[in-house]
Amino acid sequence: MTIPRQLQAHRKTLLAMLVLLFLMGCVPDQDYTPVVKQFQRSADTLSQAFQTLLTNANLVEYEHYIDAQAFDHAPLSPSEIDSRAVITSEELKLRSDAIRALAQYTSALATLAQGKEEGQIVADATAASTSFSTLATDAQTAAAGRHLIPATADYAGPISSAASAAGIILGLIERHRTHEEIHQSIEKNDPALTALFNILGTESQAIYERQKSSQRAQGVLLFTDYNREIAQPAPDKDYLLQLSDRIKQFRRNQALVARADPTAAIAAFKKSHDALVAVILAPKDAKPRALAELVTSVKSFAAEVEPLADGVQSTSSKKD
Amino acid sequence: MTQAELVTAIGNTLTQMDNTLMDPTLINQPAKWQQVYAMRKHLDDQQRTLVAATIQADDASFQALTVQIQQAIKQLQQVIDNLKKMDSIINTIAQISADLDEILKAVS
């Protein structure tokens, strides 16, 4: 038998086993657990990368302003630099906690879908409930306090809808209600979380675009300084070497920034969440297909989030 | 066009301007370079304000202005690589900035 035929035969046997298991009404835990673990790891990574990206949002604006003022031989003052901030610490916390709450909620659903022991299911549901309570408080604090992003007020609606929808579902899990009741509640309430996923995705795209523009502006100043210096009657060699080093670092950073777009990772995060809900709600005969889609979605989520985390981390630690 | 798409479109325009500003041919024409750089700074400030603005993307005047901006960006793409057409480049960027000012005036 040739290798491709052997592989095909193995695949057929594996598929037949999966179909049999699902027809029996259970999910093979050994196949399912790695997918859920991978999802949880990717969600944690996304949460950290997103927080770093938002922290960078202010730093990038400060540095961009300092560079531009220095280039123009214009005055600099701490208050003017601070005035370039685009996000407050409360606004930052609101957004990173939103990612964390969505991740914990989805993880709680995963534990439920996996048919883990009841204690674990309840513990995960309680953790997710706590995250949503924190998020609701964050939304009130951010809306009441000074905010730089007017859209912070727009978070109130999606957060309130998501928190009450997740609260209903998680409450049923915590109160040990029947699977049928929980499934009906997920079907009815889970779509209320979509608006929160969407607002996070849209806003992060805009913040990332700003970072790209600010980072590129550094290049304009460096190339201009270099080309002006070489046009001098007696160019300063040390200065030129210093500039060429900064140009090299700028180009390396440019490649890293290109990998730091969070939009695709947030979209993949939502797709994994949707695929997990589909697995929970799928009738027994449709579970194998739903599970296969979940595996694909979680793999794409991991593929999007890993380079993002590297890119975001590197851009925050390597400035030229 | 949504607000995020507009931020991206302005980002793409800034990229094209940056490539022009980094070109030694333009760097060696200080007056022209300074003119494009001043416009870059203004467009950059507008993008920063746009990120933080709350805009009703379904508003008719926002949509009309973004159509004008898209058309101007298309025109810019046709001439931006040709430094001999610097006046046309500058006029088109000025048009984009003026339309953005109109959008930002409505939200401030």
PDB file of C-alpha atoms in Angstrom, chain A residues 74-304:
ATOM      1  CA  ALA A  74      10.514  73.251  18.393  1.00  0.00           C
ATOM      2  CA  PRO A  75      10.105  73.483  22.213  1.00  0.00           C
ATOM      3  CA  LEU A  76       9.272  70.430  24.324  1.00  0.00           C
ATOM      4  CA  SER A  77       7.446  70.284  27.646  1.00  0.00           C
ATOM      5  CA  PRO A  78       6.173  67.373  29.755  1.00  0.00           C
ATOM      6  CA  SER A  79       2.594  68.680  29.720  1.00  0.00           C
ATOM      7  CA  GLU A  80       2.596  68.993  25.915  1.00  0.00           C
ATOM      8  CA  ILE A  81       3.951  65.461  25.584  1.00  0.00           C
ATOM      9  CA  ASP A  82       1.294  64.136  27.995  1.00  0.00           C
ATOM     10  CA  SER A  83      -1.409  65.915  26.009  1.00  0.00           C
ATOM     11  CA  ARG A  84      -0.719  63.533  23.098  1.00  0.00           C
ATOM     12  CA  ALA A  85      -2.185  60.580  25.061  1.00  0.00           C
ATOM     13  CA  VAL A  86      -4.975  58.821  23.238  1.00  0.00           C
ATOM     14  CA  ILE A  87      -6.170  56.507  26.024  1.00  0.00           C
ATOM     15  CA  THR A  88      -6.520  56.740  29.839  1.00  0.00           C
ATOM     16  CA  SER A  89      -5.640  53.907  32.216  1.00  0.00           C
ATOM     17  CA  GLU A  90      -9.363  53.350  32.935  1.00  0.00           C
ATOM     18  CA  GLU A  91     -10.103  53.105  29.214  1.00  0.00           C
ATOM     19  CA  LEU A  92      -7.226  50.698  28.777  1.00  0.00           C
ATOM     20  CA  LYS A  93      -8.454  48.496  31.652  1.00  0.00           C
ATOM     21  CA  LEU A  94     -11.972  48.474  30.225  1.00  0.00           C
ATOM     22  CA  ARG A  95     -10.776  47.098  26.899  1.00  0.00           C
ATOM     23  CA  SER A  96      -8.327  44.497  28.186  1.00  0.00           C
ATOM     24  CA  ASP A  97     -10.896  43.306  30.753  1.00  0.00           C
ATOM     25  CA  ALA A  98     -13.454  42.982  27.941  1.00  0.00           C
ATOM     26  CA  ILE A  99     -11.136  40.560  26.108  1.00  0.00           C
ATOM     27  CA  ARG A 100     -10.477  38.668  29.361  1.00  0.00           C
ATOM     28  CA  ALA A 101     -14.202  38.357  30.203  1.00  0.00           C
ATOM     29  CA  LEU A 102     -15.026  37.100  26.702  1.00  0.00           C
ATOM     30  CA  ALA A 103     -12.164  34.581  26.914  1.00  0.00           C
ATOM     31  CA  GLN A 104     -13.258  33.293  30.332  1.00  0.00           C
ATOM     32  CA  TYR A 105     -16.868  33.042  29.258  1.00  0.00           C
ATOM     33  CA  THR A 106     -15.873  31.062  26.146  1.00  0.00           C
ATOM     34  CA  SER A 107     -13.596  28.841  28.266  1.00  0.00           C
ATOM     35  CA  ALA A 108     -16.513  28.177  30.642  1.00  0.00           C
ATOM     36  CA  LEU A 109     -18.604  27.101  27.651  1.00  0.00           C
ATOM     37  CA  ALA A 110     -15.743  24.869  26.520  1.00  0.00           C
ATOM     38  CA  THR A 111     -15.559  23.154  29.921  1.00  0.00           C
ATOM     39  CA  LEU A 112     -19.306  22.619  29.751  1.00  0.00           C
ATOM     40  CA  ALA A 113     -19.151  21.237  26.201  1.00  0.00           C
ATOM     41  CA  GLN A 114     -16.332  18.919  27.163  1.00  0.00           C
ATOM     42  CA  GLY A 115     -18.516  17.317  29.828  1.00  0.00           C
ATOM     43  CA  LYS A 116     -15.865  17.877  32.516  1.00  0.00           C
ATOM     44  CA  GLU A 117     -16.656  17.108  36.147  1.00  0.00           C
ATOM     45  CA  GLU A 118     -19.322  19.347  37.635  1.00  0.00           C
ATOM     46  CA  GLY A 119     -17.002  21.106  40.101  1.00  0.00           C
ATOM     47  CA  GLN A 120     -14.780  22.300  37.257  1.00  0.00           C
ATOM     48  CA  ILE A 121     -17.764  23.434  35.175  1.00  0.00           C
ATOM     49  CA  VAL A 122     -19.152  25.498  38.070  1.00  0.00           C
ATOM     50  CA  ALA A 123     -15.699  26.911  38.966  1.00  0.00           C
ATOM     51  CA  ASP A 124     -15.125  28.096  35.367  1.00  0.00           C
ATOM     52  CA  ALA A 125     -18.627  29.581  35.171  1.00  0.00           C
ATOM     53  CA  THR A 126     -18.070  31.440  38.465  1.00  0.00           C
ATOM     54  CA  ALA A 127     -14.717  32.803  37.238  1.00  0.00           C
ATOM     55  CA  ALA A 128     -16.372  34.052  34.048  1.00  0.00           C
ATOM     56  CA  SER A 129     -19.232  35.643  36.056  1.00  0.00           C
ATOM     57  CA  THR A 130     -16.665  37.492  38.196  1.00  0.00           C
ATOM     58  CA  SER A 131     -14.893  38.748  35.050  1.00  0.00           C
ATOM     59  CA  PHE A 132     -18.137  40.140  33.671  1.00  0.00           C
ATOM     60  CA  SER A 133     -18.923  41.830  37.018  1.00  0.00           C
ATOM     61  CA  THR A 134     -15.464  43.466  36.939  1.00  0.00           C
ATOM     62  CA  LEU A 135     -16.103  44.529  33.350  1.00  0.00           C
ATOM     63  CA  ALA A 136     -19.462  46.104  34.216  1.00  0.00           C
ATOM     64  CA  THR A 137     -17.773  48.092  37.026  1.00  0.00           C
ATOM     65  CA  ASP A 138     -14.956  49.123  34.629  1.00  0.00           C
ATOM     66  CA  ALA A 139     -17.538  50.398  32.144  1.00  0.00           C
ATOM     67  CA  GLN A 140     -19.156  52.591  34.816  1.00  0.00           C
ATOM     68  CA  THR A 141     -15.772  53.902  36.057  1.00  0.00           C
ATOM     69  CA  ALA A 142     -14.525  54.661  32.524  1.00  0.00           C
ATOM     70  CA  ALA A 143     -17.766  56.354  31.469  1.00  0.00           C
ATOM     71  CA  ALA A 144     -17.950  58.467  34.661  1.00  0.00           C
ATOM     72  CA  GLY A 145     -14.268  59.490  34.640  1.00  0.00           C
ATOM     73  CA  ARG A 146     -12.286  61.615  32.212  1.00  0.00           C
ATOM     74  CA  HIS A 147     -12.047  59.795  28.922  1.00  0.00           C
ATOM     75  CA  LEU A 148     -10.023  60.523  25.815  1.00  0.00           C
ATOM     76  CA  ILE A 149     -11.826  58.137  23.488  1.00  0.00           C
ATOM     77  CA  PRO A 150     -15.426  59.313  23.041  1.00  0.00           C
ATOM     78  CA  ALA A 151     -16.298  55.733  21.979  1.00  0.00           C
ATOM     79  CA  THR A 152     -15.734  54.705  25.627  1.00  0.00           C
ATOM     80  CA  ALA A 153     -19.336  55.779  26.232  1.00  0.00           C
ATOM     81  CA  ASP A 154     -20.370  53.500  23.350  1.00  0.00           C
ATOM     82  CA  TYR A 155     -19.023  50.513  25.274  1.00  0.00           C
ATOM     83  CA  ALA A 156     -21.796  50.809  27.874  1.00  0.00           C
ATOM     84  CA  GLY A 157     -24.454  49.270  25.599  1.00  0.00           C
ATOM     85  CA  PRO A 158     -22.484  46.251  24.292  1.00  0.00           C
ATOM     86  CA  ILE A 159     -20.999  45.568  27.751  1.00  0.00           C
ATOM     87  CA  SER A 160     -24.358  45.762  29.474  1.00  0.00           C
ATOM     88  CA  SER A 161     -25.945  43.425  26.854  1.00  0.00           C
ATOM     89  CA  ALA A 162     -22.990  41.007  26.954  1.00  0.00           C
ATOM     90  CA  ALA A 163     -22.842  40.988  30.764  1.00  0.00           C
ATOM     91  CA  SER A 164     -26.536  40.296  31.202  1.00  0.00           C
ATOM     92  CA  ALA A 165     -26.584  37.646  28.425  1.00  0.00           C
ATOM     93  CA  ALA A 166     -23.493  35.883  29.800  1.00  0.00           C
ATOM     94  CA  GLY A 167     -24.866  36.286  33.342  1.00  0.00           C
ATOM     95  CA  ILE A 168     -28.063  34.420  32.434  1.00  0.00           C
ATOM     96  CA  ILE A 169     -26.155  31.536  30.797  1.00  0.00           C
ATOM     97  CA  LEU A 170     -23.482  31.302  33.498  1.00  0.00           C
ATOM     98  CA  GLY A 171     -26.132  31.527  36.227  1.00  0.00           C
ATOM     99  CA  LEU A 172     -27.890  28.473  34.839  1.00  0.00           C
ATOM    100  CA  ILE A 173     -24.585  26.576  34.786  1.00  0.00           C
ATOM    101  CA  GLU A 174     -23.765  27.638  38.367  1.00  0.00           C
ATOM    102  CA  ARG A 175     -27.230  26.560  39.520  1.00  0.00           C
ATOM    103  CA  HIS A 176     -26.743  23.088  37.959  1.00  0.00           C
ATOM    104  CA  ARG A 177     -29.694  23.447  35.571  1.00  0.00           C
ATOM    105  CA  THR A 178     -30.326  20.816  32.904  1.00  0.00           C
ATOM    106  CA  HIS A 179     -28.265  20.715  29.710  1.00  0.00           C
ATOM    107  CA  GLU A 180     -31.409  21.366  27.703  1.00  0.00           C
ATOM    108  CA  GLU A 181     -32.142  24.574  29.639  1.00  0.00           C
ATOM    109  CA  ILE A 182     -28.541  25.733  29.316  1.00  0.00           C
ATOM    110  CA  HIS A 183     -28.479  24.977  25.571  1.00  0.00           C
ATOM    111  CA  GLN A 184     -31.697  26.930  25.023  1.00  0.00           C
ATOM    112  CA  SER A 185     -30.284  29.849  26.971  1.00  0.00           C
ATOM    113  CA  ILE A 186     -27.025  29.812  24.959  1.00  0.00           C
ATOM    114  CA  GLU A 187     -29.004  29.769  21.720  1.00  0.00           C
ATOM    115  CA  LYS A 188     -31.136  32.702  22.875  1.00  0.00           C
ATOM    116  CA  ASN A 189     -28.578  34.859  24.728  1.00  0.00           C
ATOM    117  CA  ASP A 190     -25.135  34.230  23.243  1.00  0.00           C
ATOM    118  CA  PRO A 191     -25.730  36.406  20.111  1.00  0.00           C
ATOM    119  CA  ALA A 192     -25.880  39.429  22.483  1.00  0.00           C
ATOM    120  CA  LEU A 193     -22.072  39.172  22.828  1.00  0.00           C
ATOM    121  CA  THR A 194     -21.470  39.899  19.127  1.00  0.00           C
ATOM    122  CA  ALA A 195     -21.614  43.702  19.563  1.00  0.00           C
ATOM    123  CA  LEU A 196     -18.796  43.592  22.132  1.00  0.00           C
ATOM    124  CA  PHE A 197     -16.572  41.477  19.854  1.00  0.00           C
ATOM    125  CA  ASN A 198     -17.302  43.893  16.985  1.00  0.00           C
ATOM    126  CA  ILE A 199     -16.543  47.105  18.886  1.00  0.00           C
ATOM    127  CA  LEU A 200     -13.211  45.645  20.103  1.00  0.00           C
ATOM    128  CA  GLY A 201     -12.264  44.615  16.552  1.00  0.00           C
ATOM    129  CA  THR A 202     -13.140  47.937  14.931  1.00  0.00           C
ATOM    130  CA  GLU A 203     -11.449  50.060  17.550  1.00  0.00           C
ATOM    131  CA  SER A 204      -8.265  47.984  17.618  1.00  0.00           C
ATOM    132  CA  GLN A 205      -7.969  48.358  13.844  1.00  0.00           C
ATOM    133  CA  ALA A 206      -8.019  52.167  14.201  1.00  0.00           C
ATOM    134  CA  ILE A 207      -5.485  52.138  17.073  1.00  0.00           C
ATOM    135  CA  TYR A 208      -3.170  49.865  15.061  1.00  0.00           C
ATOM    136  CA  GLU A 209      -3.380  52.149  12.002  1.00  0.00           C
ATOM    137  CA  ARG A 210      -2.253  55.056  14.207  1.00  0.00           C
ATOM    138  CA  GLN A 211       0.725  53.080  15.458  1.00  0.00           C
ATOM    139  CA  LYS A 212       1.741  52.242  11.898  1.00  0.00           C
ATOM    140  CA  SER A 213       1.510  55.907  10.804  1.00  0.00           C
ATOM    141  CA  SER A 214       3.464  57.160  13.818  1.00  0.00           C
ATOM    142  CA  GLN A 215       6.159  54.530  13.398  1.00  0.00           C
ATOM    143  CA  ARG A 216       6.610  55.364   9.707  1.00  0.00           C
ATOM    144  CA  ALA A 217       6.929  59.074  10.523  1.00  0.00           C
ATOM    145  CA  GLN A 218      10.178  58.223  12.336  1.00  0.00           C
ATOM    146  CA  GLY A 219      11.504  56.847   9.041  1.00  0.00           C
ATOM    147  CA  VAL A 220      10.746  60.098   7.220  1.00  0.00           C
ATOM    148  CA  LEU A 221      12.803  62.072   9.747  1.00  0.00           C
ATOM    149  CA  LEU A 222      15.705  59.597   9.723  1.00  0.00           C
ATOM    150  CA  PHE A 223      15.978  59.371   5.922  1.00  0.00           C
ATOM    151  CA  THR A 224      15.708  63.142   5.598  1.00  0.00           C
ATOM    152  CA  ASP A 225      18.431  63.767   8.183  1.00  0.00           C
ATOM    153  CA  TYR A 226      20.689  61.190   6.493  1.00  0.00           C
ATOM    154  CA  ASN A 227      20.208  62.523   2.964  1.00  0.00           C
ATOM    155  CA  ARG A 228      20.645  66.122   4.106  1.00  0.00           C
ATOM    156  CA  GLU A 229      23.828  65.254   5.960  1.00  0.00           C
ATOM    157  CA  ILE A 230      25.447  63.548   2.948  1.00  0.00           C
ATOM    158  CA  ALA A 231      24.652  66.659   0.892  1.00  0.00           C
ATOM    159  CA  GLN A 232      26.816  68.770   3.262  1.00  0.00           C
ATOM    160  CA  PRO A 233      30.289  69.831   2.010  1.00  0.00           C
ATOM    161  CA  ALA A 234      31.905  67.776   4.847  1.00  0.00           C
ATOM    162  CA  PRO A 235      29.447  65.190   6.166  1.00  0.00           C
ATOM    163  CA  ASP A 236      29.884  64.154   9.809  1.00  0.00           C
ATOM    164  CA  LYS A 237      30.835  60.460   9.569  1.00  0.00           C
ATOM    165  CA  ASP A 238      29.917  59.639  13.172  1.00  0.00           C
ATOM    166  CA  TYR A 239      26.523  61.218  12.777  1.00  0.00           C
ATOM    167  CA  LEU A 240      25.961  59.312   9.527  1.00  0.00           C
ATOM    168  CA  LEU A 241      26.850  56.023  11.225  1.00  0.00           C
ATOM    169  CA  GLN A 242      24.488  56.850  14.073  1.00  0.00           C
ATOM    170  CA  LEU A 243      21.719  57.595  11.573  1.00  0.00           C
ATOM    171  CA  SER A 244      22.382  54.466   9.539  1.00  0.00           C
ATOM    172  CA  ASP A 245      22.097  52.357  12.726  1.00  0.00           C
ATOM    173  CA  ARG A 246      18.783  54.002  13.536  1.00  0.00           C
ATOM    174  CA  ILE A 247      17.579  53.441   9.950  1.00  0.00           C
ATOM    175  CA  LYS A 248      18.444  49.722  10.262  1.00  0.00           C
ATOM    176  CA  GLN A 249      16.553  49.518  13.551  1.00  0.00           C
ATOM    177  CA  PHE A 250      13.637  51.438  12.049  1.00  0.00           C
ATOM    178  CA  ARG A 251      13.391  48.915   9.207  1.00  0.00           C
ATOM    179  CA  ARG A 252      13.482  46.002  11.646  1.00  0.00           C
ATOM    180  CA  ASN A 253      10.727  47.653  13.705  1.00  0.00           C
ATOM    181  CA  GLN A 254       8.710  48.227  10.549  1.00  0.00           C
ATOM    182  CA  ALA A 255       8.691  44.475   9.910  1.00  0.00           C
ATOM    183  CA  LEU A 256       7.588  43.858  13.514  1.00  0.00           C
ATOM    184  CA  VAL A 257       4.815  46.451  13.375  1.00  0.00           C
ATOM    185  CA  ALA A 258       3.519  44.755  10.219  1.00  0.00           C
ATOM    186  CA  ARG A 259       2.931  41.663  12.388  1.00  0.00           C
ATOM    187  CA  ALA A 260       1.193  43.569  15.183  1.00  0.00           C
ATOM    188  CA  ASP A 261      -2.267  44.049  13.595  1.00  0.00           C
ATOM    189  CA  PRO A 262      -4.769  42.692  16.149  1.00  0.00           C
ATOM    190  CA  THR A 263      -7.816  42.844  13.845  1.00  0.00           C
ATOM    191  CA  ALA A 264      -7.419  39.368  12.340  1.00  0.00           C
ATOM    192  CA  ALA A 265      -6.702  37.807  15.765  1.00  0.00           C
ATOM    193  CA  ILE A 266      -9.839  39.363  17.286  1.00  0.00           C
ATOM    194  CA  ALA A 267     -11.893  38.143  14.293  1.00  0.00           C
ATOM    195  CA  ALA A 268     -10.386  34.649  14.729  1.00  0.00           C
ATOM    196  CA  PHE A 269     -11.157  34.810  18.465  1.00  0.00           C
ATOM    197  CA  LYS A 270     -14.827  35.491  17.682  1.00  0.00           C
ATOM    198  CA  LYS A 271     -14.859  32.751  15.032  1.00  0.00           C
ATOM    199  CA  SER A 272     -13.528  30.216  17.582  1.00  0.00           C
ATOM    200  CA  HIS A 273     -16.177  31.333  20.085  1.00  0.00           C
ATOM    201  CA  ASP A 274     -18.903  30.945  17.418  1.00  0.00           C
ATOM    202  CA  ALA A 275     -17.548  27.498  16.441  1.00  0.00           C
ATOM    203  CA  LEU A 276     -17.583  26.395  20.081  1.00  0.00           C
ATOM    204  CA  VAL A 277     -21.185  27.533  20.506  1.00  0.00           C
ATOM    205  CA  ALA A 278     -22.027  25.646  17.292  1.00  0.00           C
ATOM    206  CA  VAL A 279     -20.490  22.458  18.766  1.00  0.00           C
ATOM    207  CA  ILE A 280     -22.571  22.843  21.941  1.00  0.00           C
ATOM    208  CA  LEU A 281     -25.787  23.482  20.049  1.00  0.00           C
ATOM    209  CA  ALA A 282     -25.276  20.984  17.205  1.00  0.00           C
ATOM    210  CA  PRO A 283     -27.522  17.939  17.159  1.00  0.00           C
ATOM    211  CA  LYS A 284     -25.619  14.661  17.633  1.00  0.00           C
ATOM    212  CA  ASP A 285     -25.426  13.840  13.924  1.00  0.00           C
ATOM    213  CA  ALA A 286     -23.993  17.277  13.113  1.00  0.00           C
ATOM    214  CA  LYS A 287     -21.399  17.286  15.933  1.00  0.00           C
ATOM    215  CA  PRO A 288     -18.502  15.767  13.939  1.00  0.00           C
ATOM    216  CA  ARG A 289     -18.713  18.534  11.356  1.00  0.00           C
ATOM    217  CA  ALA A 290     -19.116  21.213  14.061  1.00  0.00           C
ATOM    218  CA  LEU A 291     -16.111  19.794  15.938  1.00  0.00           C
ATOM    219  CA  ALA A 292     -14.021  19.747  12.754  1.00  0.00           C
ATOM    220  CA  GLU A 293     -14.906  23.409  12.210  1.00  0.00           C
ATOM    221  CA  LEU A 294     -13.966  24.196  15.804  1.00  0.00           C
ATOM    222  CA  VAL A 295     -10.565  22.528  15.340  1.00  0.00           C
ATOM    223  CA  THR A 296      -9.953  24.574  12.171  1.00  0.00           C
ATOM    224  CA  SER A 297     -11.108  27.825  13.825  1.00  0.00           C
ATOM    225  CA  VAL A 298      -8.945  27.332  16.919  1.00  0.00           C
ATOM    226  CA  LYS A 299      -5.905  26.501  14.756  1.00  0.00           C
ATOM    227  CA  SER A 300      -6.417  29.709  12.731  1.00  0.00           C
ATOM    228  CA  PHE A 301      -6.847  31.641  15.976  1.00  0.00           C
ATOM    229  CA  ALA A 302      -3.514  30.309  17.252  1.00  0.00           C
ATOM    230  CA  ALA A 303      -1.878  31.043  13.882  1.00  0.00           C
ATOM    231  CA  GLU A 304      -3.086  34.672  14.051  1.00  0.00           C
TER     232      GLU A 304
END
